mmCIF file of C-alpha atoms and ligand atoms in Angstrom:
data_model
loop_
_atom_site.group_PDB
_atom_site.id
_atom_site.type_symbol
_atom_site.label_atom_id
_atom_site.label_comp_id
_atom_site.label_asym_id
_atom_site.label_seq_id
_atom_site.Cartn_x
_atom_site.Cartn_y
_atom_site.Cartn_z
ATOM 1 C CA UNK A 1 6.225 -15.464 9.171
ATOM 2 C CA UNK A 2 9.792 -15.652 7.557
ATOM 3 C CA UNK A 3 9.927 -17.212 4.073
ATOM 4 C CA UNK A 4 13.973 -17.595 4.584
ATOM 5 C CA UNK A 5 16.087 -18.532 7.272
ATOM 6 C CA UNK A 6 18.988 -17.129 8.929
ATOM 7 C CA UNK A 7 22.281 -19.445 7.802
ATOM 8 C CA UNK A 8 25.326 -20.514 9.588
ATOM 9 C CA UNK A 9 28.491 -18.149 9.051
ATOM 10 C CA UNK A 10 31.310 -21.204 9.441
ATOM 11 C CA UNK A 11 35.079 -20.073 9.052
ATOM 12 C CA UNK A 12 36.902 -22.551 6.181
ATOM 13 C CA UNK A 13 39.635 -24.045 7.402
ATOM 14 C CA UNK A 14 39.967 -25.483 3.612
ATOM 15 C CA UNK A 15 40.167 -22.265 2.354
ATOM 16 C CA UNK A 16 42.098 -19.747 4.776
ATOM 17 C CA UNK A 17 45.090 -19.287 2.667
ATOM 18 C CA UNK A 18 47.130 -16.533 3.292
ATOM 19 C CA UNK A 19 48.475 -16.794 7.534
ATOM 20 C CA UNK A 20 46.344 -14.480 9.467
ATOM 21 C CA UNK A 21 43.363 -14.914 6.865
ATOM 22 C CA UNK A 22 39.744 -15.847 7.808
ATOM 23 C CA UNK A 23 36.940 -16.702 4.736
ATOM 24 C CA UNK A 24 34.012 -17.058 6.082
ATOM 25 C CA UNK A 25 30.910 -18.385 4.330
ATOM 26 C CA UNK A 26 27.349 -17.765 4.573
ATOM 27 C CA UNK A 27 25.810 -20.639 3.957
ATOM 28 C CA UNK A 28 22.969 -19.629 2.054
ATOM 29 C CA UNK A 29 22.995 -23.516 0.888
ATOM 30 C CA UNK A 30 20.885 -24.291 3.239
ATOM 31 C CA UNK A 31 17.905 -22.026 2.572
ATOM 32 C CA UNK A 32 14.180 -24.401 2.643
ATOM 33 C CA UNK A 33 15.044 -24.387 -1.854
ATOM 34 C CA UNK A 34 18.683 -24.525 -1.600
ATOM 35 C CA UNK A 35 19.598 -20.892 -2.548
ATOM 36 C CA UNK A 36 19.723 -16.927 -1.440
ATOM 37 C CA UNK A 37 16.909 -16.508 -3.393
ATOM 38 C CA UNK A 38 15.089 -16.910 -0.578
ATOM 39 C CA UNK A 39 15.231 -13.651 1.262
ATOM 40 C CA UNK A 40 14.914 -11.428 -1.707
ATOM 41 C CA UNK A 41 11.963 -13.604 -3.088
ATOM 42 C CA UNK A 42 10.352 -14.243 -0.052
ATOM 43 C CA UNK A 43 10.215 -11.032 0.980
ATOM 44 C CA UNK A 44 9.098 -9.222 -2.023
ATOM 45 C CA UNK A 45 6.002 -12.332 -2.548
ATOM 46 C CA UNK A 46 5.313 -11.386 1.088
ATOM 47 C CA UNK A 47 5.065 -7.307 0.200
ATOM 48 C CA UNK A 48 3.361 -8.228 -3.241
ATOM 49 C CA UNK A 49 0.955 -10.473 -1.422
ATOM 50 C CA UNK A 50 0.267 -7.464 1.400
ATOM 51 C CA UNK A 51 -0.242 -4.786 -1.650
ATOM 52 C CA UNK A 52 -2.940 -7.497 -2.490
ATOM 53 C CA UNK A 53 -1.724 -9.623 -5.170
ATOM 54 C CA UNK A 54 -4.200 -13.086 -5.762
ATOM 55 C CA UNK A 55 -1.423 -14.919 -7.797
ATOM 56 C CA UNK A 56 2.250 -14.750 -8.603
ATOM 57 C CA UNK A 57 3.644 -15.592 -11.852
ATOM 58 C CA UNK A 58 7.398 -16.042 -12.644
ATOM 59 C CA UNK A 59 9.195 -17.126 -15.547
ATOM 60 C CA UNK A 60 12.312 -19.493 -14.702
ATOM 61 C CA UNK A 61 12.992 -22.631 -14.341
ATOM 62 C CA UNK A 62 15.951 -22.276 -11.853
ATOM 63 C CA UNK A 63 16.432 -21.080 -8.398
ATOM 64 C CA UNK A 64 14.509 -18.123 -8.666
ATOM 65 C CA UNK A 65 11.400 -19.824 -9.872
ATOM 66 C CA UNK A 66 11.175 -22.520 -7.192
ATOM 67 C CA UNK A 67 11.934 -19.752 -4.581
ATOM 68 C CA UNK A 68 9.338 -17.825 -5.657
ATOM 69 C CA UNK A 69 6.694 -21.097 -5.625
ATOM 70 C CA UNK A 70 8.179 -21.857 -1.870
ATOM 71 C CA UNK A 71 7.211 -18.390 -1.112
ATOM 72 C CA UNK A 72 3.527 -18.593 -2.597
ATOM 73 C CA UNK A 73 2.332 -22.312 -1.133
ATOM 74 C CA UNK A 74 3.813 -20.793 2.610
ATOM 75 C CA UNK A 75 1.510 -17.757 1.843
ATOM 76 C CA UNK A 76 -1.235 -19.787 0.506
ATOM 77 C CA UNK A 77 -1.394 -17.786 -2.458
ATOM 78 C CA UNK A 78 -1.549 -19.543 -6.232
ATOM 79 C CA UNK A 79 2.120 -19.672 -8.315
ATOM 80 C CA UNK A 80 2.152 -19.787 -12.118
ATOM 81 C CA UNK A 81 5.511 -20.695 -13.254
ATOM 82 C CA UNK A 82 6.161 -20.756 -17.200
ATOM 83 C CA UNK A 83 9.387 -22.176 -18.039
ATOM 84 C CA UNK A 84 11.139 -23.031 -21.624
ATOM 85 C CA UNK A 85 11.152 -26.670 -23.211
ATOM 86 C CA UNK A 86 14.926 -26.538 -22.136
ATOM 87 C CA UNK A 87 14.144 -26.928 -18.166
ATOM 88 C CA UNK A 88 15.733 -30.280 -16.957
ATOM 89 C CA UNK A 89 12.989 -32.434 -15.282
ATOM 90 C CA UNK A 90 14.592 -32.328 -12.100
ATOM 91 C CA UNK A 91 13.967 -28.503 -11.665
ATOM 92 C CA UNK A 92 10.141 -29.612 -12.893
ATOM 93 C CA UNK A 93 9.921 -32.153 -10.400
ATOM 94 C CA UNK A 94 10.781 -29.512 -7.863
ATOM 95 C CA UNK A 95 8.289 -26.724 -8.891
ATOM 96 C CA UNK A 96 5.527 -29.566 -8.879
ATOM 97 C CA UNK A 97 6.948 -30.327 -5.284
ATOM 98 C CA UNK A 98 6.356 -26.746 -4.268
ATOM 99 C CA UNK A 99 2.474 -27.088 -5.920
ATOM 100 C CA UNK A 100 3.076 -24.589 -8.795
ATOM 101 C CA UNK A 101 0.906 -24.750 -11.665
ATOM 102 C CA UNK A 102 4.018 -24.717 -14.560
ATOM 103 C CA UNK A 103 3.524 -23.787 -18.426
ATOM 104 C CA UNK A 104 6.166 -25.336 -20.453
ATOM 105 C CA UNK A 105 6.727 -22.907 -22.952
ATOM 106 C CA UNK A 106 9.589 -21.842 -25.935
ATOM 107 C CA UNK A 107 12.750 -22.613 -26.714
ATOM 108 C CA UNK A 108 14.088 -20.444 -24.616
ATOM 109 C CA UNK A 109 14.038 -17.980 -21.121
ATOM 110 C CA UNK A 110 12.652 -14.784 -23.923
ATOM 111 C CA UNK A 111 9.933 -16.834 -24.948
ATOM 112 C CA UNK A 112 9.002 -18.393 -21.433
ATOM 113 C CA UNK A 113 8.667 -14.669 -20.410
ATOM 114 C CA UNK A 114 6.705 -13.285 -22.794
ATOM 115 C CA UNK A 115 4.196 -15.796 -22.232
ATOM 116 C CA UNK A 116 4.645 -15.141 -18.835
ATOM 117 C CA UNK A 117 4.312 -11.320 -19.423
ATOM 118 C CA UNK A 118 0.948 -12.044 -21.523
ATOM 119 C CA UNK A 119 -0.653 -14.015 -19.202
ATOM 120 C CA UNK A 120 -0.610 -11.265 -16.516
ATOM 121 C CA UNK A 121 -3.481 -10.057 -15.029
ATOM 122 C CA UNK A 122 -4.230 -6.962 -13.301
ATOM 123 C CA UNK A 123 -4.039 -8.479 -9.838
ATOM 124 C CA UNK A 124 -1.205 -10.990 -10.454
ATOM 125 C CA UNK A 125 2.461 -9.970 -9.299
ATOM 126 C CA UNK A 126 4.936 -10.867 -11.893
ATOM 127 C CA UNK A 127 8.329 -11.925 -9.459
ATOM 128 C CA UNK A 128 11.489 -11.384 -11.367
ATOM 129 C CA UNK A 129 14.173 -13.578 -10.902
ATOM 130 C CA UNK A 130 16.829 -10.336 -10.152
ATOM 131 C CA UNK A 131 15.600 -6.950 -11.128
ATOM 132 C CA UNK A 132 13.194 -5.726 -8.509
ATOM 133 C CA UNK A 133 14.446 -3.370 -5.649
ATOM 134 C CA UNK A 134 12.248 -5.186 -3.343
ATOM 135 C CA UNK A 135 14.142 -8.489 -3.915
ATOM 136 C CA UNK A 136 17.682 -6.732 -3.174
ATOM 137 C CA UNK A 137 16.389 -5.393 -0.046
ATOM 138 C CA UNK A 138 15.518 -9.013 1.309
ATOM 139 C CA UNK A 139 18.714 -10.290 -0.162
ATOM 140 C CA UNK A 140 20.481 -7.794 2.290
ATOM 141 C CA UNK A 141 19.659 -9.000 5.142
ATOM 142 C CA UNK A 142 22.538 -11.720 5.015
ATOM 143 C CA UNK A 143 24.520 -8.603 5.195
ATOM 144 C CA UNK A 144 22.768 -7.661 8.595
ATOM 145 C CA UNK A 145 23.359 -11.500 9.418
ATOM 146 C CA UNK A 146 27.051 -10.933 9.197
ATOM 147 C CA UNK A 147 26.990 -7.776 11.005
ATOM 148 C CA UNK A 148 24.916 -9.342 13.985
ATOM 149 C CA UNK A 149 27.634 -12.357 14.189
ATOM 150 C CA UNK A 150 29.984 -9.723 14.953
ATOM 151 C CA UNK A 151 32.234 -10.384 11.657
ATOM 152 C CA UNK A 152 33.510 -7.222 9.421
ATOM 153 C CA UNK A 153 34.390 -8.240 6.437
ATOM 154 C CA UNK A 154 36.763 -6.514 4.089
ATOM 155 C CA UNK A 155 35.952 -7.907 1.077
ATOM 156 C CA UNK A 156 33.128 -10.050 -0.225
ATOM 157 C CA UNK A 157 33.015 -12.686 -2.480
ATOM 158 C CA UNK A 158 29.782 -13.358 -4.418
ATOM 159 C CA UNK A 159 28.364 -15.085 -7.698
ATOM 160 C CA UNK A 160 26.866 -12.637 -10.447
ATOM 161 C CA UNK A 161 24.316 -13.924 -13.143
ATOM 162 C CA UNK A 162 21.734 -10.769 -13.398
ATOM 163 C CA UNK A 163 23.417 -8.683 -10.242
ATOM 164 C CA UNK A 164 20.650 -9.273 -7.680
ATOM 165 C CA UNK A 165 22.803 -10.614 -5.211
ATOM 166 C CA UNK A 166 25.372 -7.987 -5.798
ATOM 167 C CA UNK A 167 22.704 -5.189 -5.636
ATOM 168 C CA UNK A 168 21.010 -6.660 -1.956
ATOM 169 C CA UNK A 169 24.711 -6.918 -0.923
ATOM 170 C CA UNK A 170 25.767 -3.725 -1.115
ATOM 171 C CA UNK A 171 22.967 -2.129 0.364
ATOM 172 C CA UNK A 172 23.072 -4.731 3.142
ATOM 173 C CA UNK A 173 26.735 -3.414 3.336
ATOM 174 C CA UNK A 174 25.753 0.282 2.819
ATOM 175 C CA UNK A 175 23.000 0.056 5.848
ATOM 176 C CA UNK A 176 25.221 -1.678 7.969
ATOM 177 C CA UNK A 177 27.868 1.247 8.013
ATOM 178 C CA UNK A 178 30.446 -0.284 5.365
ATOM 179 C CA UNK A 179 30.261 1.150 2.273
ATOM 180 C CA UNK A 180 33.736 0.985 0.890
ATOM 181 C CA UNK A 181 33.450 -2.619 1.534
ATOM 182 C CA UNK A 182 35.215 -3.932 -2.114
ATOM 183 C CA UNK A 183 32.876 -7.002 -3.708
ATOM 184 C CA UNK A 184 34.644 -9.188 -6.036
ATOM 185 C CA UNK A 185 31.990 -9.989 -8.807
ATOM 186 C CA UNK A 186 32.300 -13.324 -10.395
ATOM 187 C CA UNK A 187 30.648 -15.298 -13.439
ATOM 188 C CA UNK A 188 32.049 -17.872 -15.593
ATOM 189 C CA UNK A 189 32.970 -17.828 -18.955
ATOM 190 C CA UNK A 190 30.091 -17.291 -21.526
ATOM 191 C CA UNK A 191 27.515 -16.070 -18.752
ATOM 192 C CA UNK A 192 29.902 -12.693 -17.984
ATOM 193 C CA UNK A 193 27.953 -10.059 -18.659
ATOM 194 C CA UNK A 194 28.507 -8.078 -16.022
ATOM 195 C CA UNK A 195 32.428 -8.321 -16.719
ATOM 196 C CA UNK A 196 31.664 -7.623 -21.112
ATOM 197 C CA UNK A 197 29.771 -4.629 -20.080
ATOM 198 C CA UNK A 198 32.553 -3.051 -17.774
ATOM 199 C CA UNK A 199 35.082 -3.922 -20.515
ATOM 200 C CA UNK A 200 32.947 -1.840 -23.116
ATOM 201 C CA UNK A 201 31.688 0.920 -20.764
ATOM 202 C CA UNK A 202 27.984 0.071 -21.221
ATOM 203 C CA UNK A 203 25.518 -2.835 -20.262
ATOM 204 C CA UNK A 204 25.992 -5.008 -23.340
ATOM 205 C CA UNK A 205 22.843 -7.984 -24.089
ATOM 206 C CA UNK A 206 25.169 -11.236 -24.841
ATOM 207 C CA UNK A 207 24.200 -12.771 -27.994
ATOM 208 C CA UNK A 208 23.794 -16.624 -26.155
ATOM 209 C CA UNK A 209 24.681 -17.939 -22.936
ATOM 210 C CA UNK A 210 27.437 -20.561 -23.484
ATOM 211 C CA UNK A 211 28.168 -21.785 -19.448
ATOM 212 C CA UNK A 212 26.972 -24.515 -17.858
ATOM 213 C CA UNK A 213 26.429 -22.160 -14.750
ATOM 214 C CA UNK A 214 22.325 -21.530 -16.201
ATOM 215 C CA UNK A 215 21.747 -19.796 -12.557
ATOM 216 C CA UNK A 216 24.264 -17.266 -13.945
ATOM 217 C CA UNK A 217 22.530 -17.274 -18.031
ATOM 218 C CA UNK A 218 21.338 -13.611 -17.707
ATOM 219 C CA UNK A 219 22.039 -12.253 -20.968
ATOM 220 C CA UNK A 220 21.769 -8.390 -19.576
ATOM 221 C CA UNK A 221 22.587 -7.758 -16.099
ATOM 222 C CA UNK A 222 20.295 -5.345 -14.327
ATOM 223 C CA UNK A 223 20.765 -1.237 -14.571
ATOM 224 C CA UNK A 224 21.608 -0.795 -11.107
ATOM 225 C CA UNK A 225 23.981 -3.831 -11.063
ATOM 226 C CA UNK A 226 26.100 -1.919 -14.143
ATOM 227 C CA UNK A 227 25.556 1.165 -11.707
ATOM 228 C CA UNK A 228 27.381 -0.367 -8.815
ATOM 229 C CA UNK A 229 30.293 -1.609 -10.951
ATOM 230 C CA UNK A 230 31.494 2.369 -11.071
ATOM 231 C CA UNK A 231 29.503 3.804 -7.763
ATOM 232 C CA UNK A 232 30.827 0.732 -5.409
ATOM 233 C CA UNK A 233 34.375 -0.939 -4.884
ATOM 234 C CA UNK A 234 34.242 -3.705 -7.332
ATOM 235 C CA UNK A 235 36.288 -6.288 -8.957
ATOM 236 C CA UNK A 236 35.230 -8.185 -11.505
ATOM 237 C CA UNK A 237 36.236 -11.831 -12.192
ATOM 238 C CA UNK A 238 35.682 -14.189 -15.252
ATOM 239 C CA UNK A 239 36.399 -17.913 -14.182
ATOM 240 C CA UNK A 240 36.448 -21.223 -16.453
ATOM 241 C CA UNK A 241 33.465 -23.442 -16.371
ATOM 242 C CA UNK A 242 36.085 -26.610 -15.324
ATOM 243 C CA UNK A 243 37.286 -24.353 -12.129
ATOM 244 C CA UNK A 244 33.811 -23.626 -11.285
ATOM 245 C CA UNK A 245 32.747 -27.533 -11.484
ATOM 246 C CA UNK A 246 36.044 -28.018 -9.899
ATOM 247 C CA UNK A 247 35.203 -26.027 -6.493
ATOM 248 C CA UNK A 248 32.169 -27.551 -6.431
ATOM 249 C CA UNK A 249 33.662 -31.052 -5.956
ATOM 250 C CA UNK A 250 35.992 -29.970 -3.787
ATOM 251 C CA UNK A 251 33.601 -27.931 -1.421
ATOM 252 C CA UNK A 252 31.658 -31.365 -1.225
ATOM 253 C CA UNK A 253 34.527 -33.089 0.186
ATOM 254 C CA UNK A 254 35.538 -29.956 2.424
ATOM 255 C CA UNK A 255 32.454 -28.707 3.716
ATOM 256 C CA UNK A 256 29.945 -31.542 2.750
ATOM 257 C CA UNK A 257 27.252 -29.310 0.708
ATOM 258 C CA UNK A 258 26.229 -29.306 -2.567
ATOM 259 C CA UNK A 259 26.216 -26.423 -5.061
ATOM 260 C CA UNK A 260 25.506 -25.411 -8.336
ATOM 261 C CA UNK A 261 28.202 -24.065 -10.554
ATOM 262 C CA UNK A 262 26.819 -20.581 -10.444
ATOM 263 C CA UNK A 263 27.739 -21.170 -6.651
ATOM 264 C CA UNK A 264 31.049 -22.960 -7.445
ATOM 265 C CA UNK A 265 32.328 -19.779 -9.617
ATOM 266 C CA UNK A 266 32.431 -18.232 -6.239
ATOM 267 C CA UNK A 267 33.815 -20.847 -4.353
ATOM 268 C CA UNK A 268 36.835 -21.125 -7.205
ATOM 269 C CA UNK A 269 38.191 -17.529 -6.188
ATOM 270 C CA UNK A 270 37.809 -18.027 -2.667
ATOM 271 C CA UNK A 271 39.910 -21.731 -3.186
ATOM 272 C CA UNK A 272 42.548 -19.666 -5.314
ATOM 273 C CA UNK A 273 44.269 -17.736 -2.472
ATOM 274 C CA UNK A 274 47.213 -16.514 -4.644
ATOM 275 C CA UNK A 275 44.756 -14.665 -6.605
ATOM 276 C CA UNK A 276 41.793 -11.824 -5.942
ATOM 277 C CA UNK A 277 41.715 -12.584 -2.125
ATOM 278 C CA UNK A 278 45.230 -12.485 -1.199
ATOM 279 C CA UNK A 279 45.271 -8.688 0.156
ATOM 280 C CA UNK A 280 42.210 -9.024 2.576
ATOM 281 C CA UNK A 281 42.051 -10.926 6.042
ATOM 282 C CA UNK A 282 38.697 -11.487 6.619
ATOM 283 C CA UNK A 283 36.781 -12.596 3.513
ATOM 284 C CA UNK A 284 33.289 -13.074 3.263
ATOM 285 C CA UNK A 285 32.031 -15.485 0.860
ATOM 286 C CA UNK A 286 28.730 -15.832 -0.337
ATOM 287 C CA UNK A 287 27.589 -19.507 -0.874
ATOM 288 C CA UNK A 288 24.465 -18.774 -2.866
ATOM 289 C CA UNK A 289 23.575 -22.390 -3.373
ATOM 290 C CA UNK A 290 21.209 -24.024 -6.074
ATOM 291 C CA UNK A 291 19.365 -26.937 -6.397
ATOM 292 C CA UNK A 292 19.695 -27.564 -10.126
ATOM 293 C CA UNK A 293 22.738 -29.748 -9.672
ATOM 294 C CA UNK A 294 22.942 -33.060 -8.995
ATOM 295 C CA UNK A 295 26.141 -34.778 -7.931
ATOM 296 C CA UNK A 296 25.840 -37.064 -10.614
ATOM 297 C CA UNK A 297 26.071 -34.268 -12.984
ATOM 298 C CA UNK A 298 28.708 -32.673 -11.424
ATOM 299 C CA UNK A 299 30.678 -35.736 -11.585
ATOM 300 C CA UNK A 300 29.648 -35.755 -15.451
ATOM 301 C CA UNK A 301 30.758 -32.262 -16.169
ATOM 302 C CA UNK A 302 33.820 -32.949 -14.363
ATOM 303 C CA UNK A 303 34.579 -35.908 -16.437
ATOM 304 C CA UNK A 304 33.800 -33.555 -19.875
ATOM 305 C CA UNK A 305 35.521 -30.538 -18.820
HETATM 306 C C1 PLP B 1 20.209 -16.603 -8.974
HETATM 307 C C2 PLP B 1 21.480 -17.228 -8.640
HETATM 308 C C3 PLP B 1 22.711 -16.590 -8.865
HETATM 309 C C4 PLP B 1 22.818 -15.246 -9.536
HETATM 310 O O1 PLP B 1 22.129 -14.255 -8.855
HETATM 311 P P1 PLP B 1 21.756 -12.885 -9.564
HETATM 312 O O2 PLP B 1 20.952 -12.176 -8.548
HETATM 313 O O3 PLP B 1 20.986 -13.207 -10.795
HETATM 314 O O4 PLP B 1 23.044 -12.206 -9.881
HETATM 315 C C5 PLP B 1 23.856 -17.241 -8.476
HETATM 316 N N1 PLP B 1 23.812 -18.462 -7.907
HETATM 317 C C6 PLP B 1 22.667 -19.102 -7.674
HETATM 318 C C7 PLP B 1 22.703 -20.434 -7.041
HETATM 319 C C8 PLP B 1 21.455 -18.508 -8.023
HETATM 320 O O5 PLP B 1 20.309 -19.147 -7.787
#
């Protein structure tokens, strides 16, 4: 059984900037919920369910928790999702889909997970949204993906809320013989706390999230995620909300998929050619997806921003 598919890797005309350049996109889009999450979810509910687990429980109302209920109704196991009183009713509506029994709970994510965290019992497997080594090694194998389609990237492109995706990466990278590879890590204003905690040498907790990019709303990013920023190529990139919205649109028109802006962070570096990407020929870039954004809201923040 696979609990993620294996995506399309399309070269974009759109955004091949520079003569002689290639980006390439994995079009993790079009996962069955819309995101990477996925292959690191789906393979650490299928390890968690092997090891015995009777229930999962999560604590997110985003990508990560409707992932994780995907996951649990393939493998007929039960899903307990708690999620705060802030959770749109779209992203209800599509736990309910995925026949998750969902406690709305707290103002915020903290208080969703420590009710999620209290309701745990000993043969439930709590599935975290980005810090689980299990979840970064299913998240690599885009990486493997890439290497299969006979495509060598020399630099990557990826969104960063808590640094799963940059953690699966770069062991996908590392175990597919590339690991000088350079990632170029990038959130949006208010949500960077990967970027915050390079600036001040340790992994800073950010006081609030203020992005509309919620996929990205980690306040802390995880240990090994800070880790990578000095053990792995890295550069990290801080973009506006408006550009992020902004690439979104765009990549609608271009390549007829829609994103979240957690996704559309991403897709703004990879539209600015003048800028990070200039130097490399083939670029990979990671179109992580999410299903919290409507195009009607898109439009909306467009409008605002
Ligand atoms: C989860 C998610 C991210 C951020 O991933 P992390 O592993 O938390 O860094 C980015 N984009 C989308 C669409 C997501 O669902």
């Amino acid at each position: 059984m696979t609990l993620y598919i294996e995506t399309p890797l399309i070269e974009s005309a759109a955004m091949s900037g520079a003569p002689g350049q290639s980006v390439w996109l994995k079009m993790e889009a079009l996962q069955p919920t819309g995101s990477f999450k996925n292959r690191g979810i789906g393979f650490a509910c299928e390890e968690y369910a092997r090891r015995g687990a009777r229930r999962f429980v999560a604590a997110s109302g985003g990508n990560a928790g409707i992932a994780a209920a995907y996951a649990a109704r393939r493998l007929g196991v039960p899903m307990l999702v708690v999620v705060p009183e802030t959770t749109s009713a779209r992203a209800l509506e599509l736990l309910r889909r995925e026949r998750a029994e969902v406690i709305v709970h707290g103002a915020s994510f903290q208080e969703a997970h420590a009710m999620a965290t209290s309701l745990l019992g000993e043969t439930d497997a709590f599935i975290h949204p980005f810090d689980d080594p299990l979840l970064w090694e299913g998240h690599a194998s885009m990486i493997d993906e890439v290497a299969r389609a006979g495509v060598k990237p020399d630099a990557v492109v990826l969104s960063v809320g808590g640094g799963g995706l940059l953690c699966g990466v770069v062991a996908g990278l590392r175990r597919n013989g590339w690991p000088r590879v350079p990632v170029i890590a990038v959130e949006t204003e208010g949500a960077d706390s990967l970027a915050q905690s390079i600036a001040a040498g340790e992994r800073i907790v950010l006081p609030r999230i203020a992005s509309i990019a919620t996929s990205l709303g980690a306040r802390q990013v995880a240990q090994q995620a800070f880790a990578l920023s000095s053990e792995h190529p890295l550069r990290s990139v801080v973009v506006a909300d408006s550009a992020a919205v902004d690439a979104c649109i765009r990549f609608m028109d271009d390549h007829r998929v829609v994103v979240e802006p957690a996704c559309g962070a991403t897709l703004a570096v990879a539209y600015d050619a003048s800028t990070a990407m200039k130097e490399f020929r083939n670029v990979l870039v990671i179109v992580c997806g999410g299903v919290t954004a409507t195009v009607a809201q898109l439009r909306q923040w467009a409008d605002r921003t």
